[in-house]
Amino acid sequence: FPSHDTALRIAKIAGCSSLKMKFLNTTENFGTYKEIQRRLPCLKKANLLLKYYPTWTLDAGINKMIEAFRVFK
């Protein structure tokens, strides 16, 4: 998912009705570091070598993160 889609997804799951996104210039924040604009992770190698298979969906992970932040707030 592109980062703005992920931010919107997190806001929706958290029940945030008003979201103001600010897109940052990576050069201003990280210098000449080149951020990957779009990630397409593949777990095939982890599946093959480590027998790793994710047990949570993205939405489940977001929910866990939100719960943890609310507990420690």
GROMACS .gro file of C-alpha atoms in nm:
model
   73
    1PHE     CA    1   0.000   0.000   0.000
    2PRO     CA    2   0.126   0.351  -0.069
    3SER     CA    3   0.198   0.541   0.253
    4HIS     CA    4  -0.100   0.778   0.220
    5ASP     CA    5  -0.334   0.477   0.181
    6THR     CA    6  -0.185   0.324   0.494
    7ALA     CA    7  -0.229   0.651   0.686
    8LEU     CA    8  -0.595   0.667   0.583
    9ARG     CA    9  -0.643   0.302   0.681
   10ILE     CA   10  -0.490   0.364   1.026
   11ALA     CA   11  -0.711   0.671   1.077
   12LYS     CA   12  -1.023   0.476   0.981
   13ILE     CA   13  -0.945   0.185   1.213
   14ALA     CA   14  -0.860   0.428   1.496
   15GLY     CA   15  -1.190   0.608   1.446
   16CYS     CA   16  -1.025   0.937   1.355
   17SER     CA   17  -1.274   1.144   1.159
   18SER     CA   18  -1.048   1.439   1.084
   19LEU     CA   19  -0.705   1.368   0.945
   20LYS     CA   20  -0.462   1.631   0.826
   21MET     CA   21  -0.178   1.474   0.631
   22LYS     CA   22   0.143   1.658   0.571
   23PHE     CA   23   0.372   1.516   0.306
   24LEU     CA   24   0.735   1.576   0.388
   25ASN     CA   25   1.013   1.636   0.143
   26THR     CA   26   1.254   1.347   0.196
   27THR     CA   27   1.557   1.553   0.094
   28GLU     CA   28   1.481   1.815   0.359
   29ASN     CA   29   1.439   1.548   0.627
   30PHE     CA   30   1.695   1.285   0.530
   31GLY     CA   31   1.948   1.468   0.315
   32THR     CA   32   2.060   1.275   0.009
   33TYR     CA   33   1.919   0.948   0.143
   34LYS     CA   34   1.691   0.804  -0.123
   35GLU     CA   35   1.370   0.676   0.029
   36ILE     CA   36   1.197   0.397  -0.158
   37GLN     CA   37   0.875   0.555  -0.282
   38ARG     CA   38   0.680   0.232  -0.312
   39ARG     CA   39   0.757  -0.094  -0.137
   40LEU     CA   40   0.634  -0.427  -0.263
   41PRO     CA   41   0.754  -0.674  -0.002
   42CYS     CA   42   0.757  -1.041  -0.086
   43LEU     CA   43   0.773  -1.309   0.182
   44LYS     CA   44   0.861  -1.596  -0.053
   45LYS     CA   45   1.222  -1.612   0.066
   46ALA     CA   46   1.121  -1.600   0.433
   47ASN     CA   47   0.863  -1.873   0.367
   48LEU     CA   48   1.119  -2.091   0.189
   49LEU     CA   49   1.422  -2.044   0.415
   50LEU     CA   50   1.267  -1.978   0.755
   51LYS     CA   51   0.926  -2.139   0.718
   52TYR     CA   52   0.786  -1.802   0.823
   53TYR     CA   53   0.422  -1.729   0.755
   54PRO     CA   54   0.256  -1.414   0.891
   55THR     CA   55  -0.018  -1.477   1.144
   56TRP     CA   56  -0.172  -1.129   1.144
   57THR     CA   57  -0.326  -0.927   0.866
   58LEU     CA   58  -0.227  -0.563   0.823
   59ASP     CA   59  -0.555  -0.451   0.980
   60ALA     CA   60  -0.504  -0.682   1.280
   61GLY     CA   61  -0.154  -0.541   1.330
   62ILE     CA   62  -0.287  -0.185   1.310
   63ASN     CA   63  -0.551  -0.269   1.571
   64LYS     CA   64  -0.287  -0.415   1.805
   65MET     CA   65  -0.071  -0.105   1.762
   66ILE     CA   66  -0.364   0.128   1.836
   67GLU     CA   67  -0.458  -0.075   2.145
   68ALA     CA   68  -0.100  -0.055   2.272
   69PHE     CA   69  -0.083   0.322   2.220
   70ARG     CA   70  -0.411   0.371   2.403
   71VAL     CA   71  -0.290   0.163   2.699
   72PHE     CA   72   0.038   0.355   2.730
   73LYS     CA   73  -0.106   0.700   2.657
   0.00000   0.00000   0.00000
